[in-house]
Amino acid sequence: MKSKLKGIIWMDELTLFTMALGLSKPWHVVDIRFSKEEGRLDLEIDFSKGAKFPCPSCAEGESEVYDTKDRTWRHLNFFQYETYLHARVPRVRCGRCGIRQVEVPWARPGSGFTLLFEMLVLQLSREMSVAGVAEVTGEQANRIWRILGHYVEQARRRVDLSEFHILGMDEFSLRKGHVYMTSFSDLEASRVIYLGESRRKEVIEEFVEDLRGRGADPAQIDLVCCDMWDPYLHGLRNHVCQAQVVFDRFHIMHQLNKAIEKVRWLEQRENKALKKTRYLWLKNPRNLTREQEDQLEKLKRLDLKTARAYHIKLALARFWELKEPVRAALYLKRWYFWATHSRLKPIIEVAKAIKRYWNGVVSFTTSRITNGVVEGLNSKIKTAMKRAYGFKHVAYLRTIVYLVAGKLCFD
Ligand SMILES: [Zn+2]
């Protein structure tokens, strides 16, 4: 490639490319091959004759080159030209560590990409799907996944967990409910800190191990907000026993809604007025239209089991407004008596669950925590899963969830 660089002080083009790549001694560009037909630029890099390198393991002394191995790295495009760097990477013989491959300044060990290329991939991945990044860069998706996996894990290790006190746990399902996962979030920082591969009690242990591996102590967790789900409680009792558990009020109301729907479903067989009214009973009364309100009022005047269940739900909804623990506990006791004497089996079941998990329900009065933040994170997770479309491994899902909902910093 002949130098045709007008308008700047003439400089040896090998030196120019050496500078453009930010190389410093002993590394420099020694050859440039440019193919217009292939749309490709190949830059040959070499080290100066007689150069010595420190051992990459112990950084001890400077050693002479023992031998070299040819390597290639994909770099950022120069304009529309796909650019590759080539170099013979030296190995040194260290008195302490033996023979070691020297690290080159433009790439991390073992990667087939330069650092700048990897940074580009990282930036693109925050905005588009991995498939999209693969298309834009002309790289295979699994290579993009590997880059992301590396940097995400590295950034995750750097997250400061010293102020982490409130844990939010939430399950979500994949593949139409065939696979369940559990997200663990720092509710104050509103970031996902771990993704567990099931909703069994073992996920708590996995999470705690991950936490310890990142220099945090499970004993620093004061509060845990989660669903009324025995496996979680068992796991928490074994591994995060000091934390106060608070059951997520939205989850409890959801359980109650499901119970109302069961009651209505059975009752509508005898009472046709209940057909197609599912929505009326489940929706927050404030969100009903005028027409729906009128319809609900009429139904409530009939002597219906569904209406009774509905009133029990409204009464529990009022519990969450109470802020004084003794009064709140009394209120809940009265509610429990009413619910268990309703002769509505699904409602009685929920009431009994609340009785079993009593402390975790009442503790909301003072802690006021909910998984509301997690709900926001869950929508991020759903977006992430769409971006991971076609992902083959749970590791990929983890990577993308941490990238999107982990508030990671890549500097
Ligand atoms: Zn060494």
PDB file of N, CA and C in Angstrom, residues 145 174-175 384-385 388-397:
ATOM      1  N   TRP A 145     -21.234 -14.093  22.284  1.00  0.00           N
ATOM      2  CA  TRP A 145     -21.637 -14.526  23.631  1.00  0.00           C
ATOM      3  C   TRP A 145     -20.426 -14.705  24.535  1.00  0.00           C
ATOM      4  N   LEU A 174     -39.737 -19.920  32.416  1.00  0.00           N
ATOM      5  CA  LEU A 174     -39.246 -19.911  31.045  1.00  0.00           C
ATOM      6  C   LEU A 174     -39.932 -21.036  30.299  1.00  0.00           C
ATOM      7  N   ARG A 175     -39.940 -20.935  29.005  1.00  0.00           N
ATOM      8  CA  ARG A 175     -40.497 -22.006  28.168  1.00  0.00           C
ATOM      9  C   ARG A 175     -41.873 -22.425  28.653  1.00  0.00           C
ATOM     10  N   ALA A 384     -34.661  -8.796  28.282  1.00  0.00           N
ATOM     11  CA  ALA A 384     -33.368  -9.463  28.091  1.00  0.00           C
ATOM     12  C   ALA A 384     -33.552 -10.814  27.426  1.00  0.00           C
ATOM     13  N   MET A 385     -34.603 -11.529  27.850  1.00  0.00           N
ATOM     14  CA  MET A 385     -34.815 -12.854  27.274  1.00  0.00           C
ATOM     15  C   MET A 385     -35.152 -12.755  25.797  1.00  0.00           C
ATOM     16  N   ALA A 388     -32.002 -12.337  24.137  1.00  0.00           N
ATOM     17  CA  ALA A 388     -31.214 -13.572  24.120  1.00  0.00           C
ATOM     18  C   ALA A 388     -31.913 -14.605  23.253  1.00  0.00           C
ATOM     19  N   TYR A 389     -32.881 -14.163  22.457  1.00  0.00           N
ATOM     20  CA  TYR A 389     -33.701 -15.058  21.658  1.00  0.00           C
ATOM     21  C   TYR A 389     -32.869 -16.163  21.016  1.00  0.00           C
ATOM     22  N   GLY A 390     -33.304 -17.378  21.219  1.00  0.00           N
ATOM     23  CA  GLY A 390     -32.583 -18.504  20.639  1.00  0.00           C
ATOM     24  C   GLY A 390     -31.398 -18.935  21.480  1.00  0.00           C
ATOM     25  N   PHE A 391     -31.301 -18.406  22.713  1.00  0.00           N
ATOM     26  CA  PHE A 391     -30.152 -18.781  23.534  1.00  0.00           C
ATOM     27  C   PHE A 391     -30.187 -20.269  23.854  1.00  0.00           C
ATOM     28  N   LYS A 392     -29.032 -20.874  23.876  1.00  0.00           N
ATOM     29  CA  LYS A 392     -28.974 -22.316  24.071  1.00  0.00           C
ATOM     30  C   LYS A 392     -28.611 -22.665  25.500  1.00  0.00           C
ATOM     31  N   HIS A 393     -27.941 -21.779  26.161  1.00  0.00           N
ATOM     32  CA  HIS A 393     -27.456 -22.106  27.501  1.00  0.00           C
ATOM     33  C   HIS A 393     -27.999 -21.139  28.541  1.00  0.00           C
ATOM     34  N   VAL A 394     -28.175 -21.650  29.730  1.00  0.00           N
ATOM     35  CA  VAL A 394     -28.589 -20.782  30.839  1.00  0.00           C
ATOM     36  C   VAL A 394     -27.524 -19.708  31.052  1.00  0.00           C
ATOM     37  N   ALA A 395     -26.271 -20.075  30.798  1.00  0.00           N
ATOM     38  CA  ALA A 395     -25.179 -19.108  30.967  1.00  0.00           C
ATOM     39  C   ALA A 395     -25.431 -17.868  30.111  1.00  0.00           C
ATOM     40  N   TYR A 396     -25.974 -18.054  28.908  1.00  0.00           N
ATOM     41  CA  TYR A 396     -26.263 -16.914  28.042  1.00  0.00           C
ATOM     42  C   TYR A 396     -27.341 -16.036  28.656  1.00  0.00           C
ATOM     43  N   LEU A 397     -28.369 -16.706  29.191  1.00  0.00           N
ATOM     44  CA  LEU A 397     -29.463 -15.953  29.797  1.00  0.00           C
ATOM     45  C   LEU A 397     -28.943 -15.124  30.969  1.00  0.00           C
TER      46      LEU A 397
END
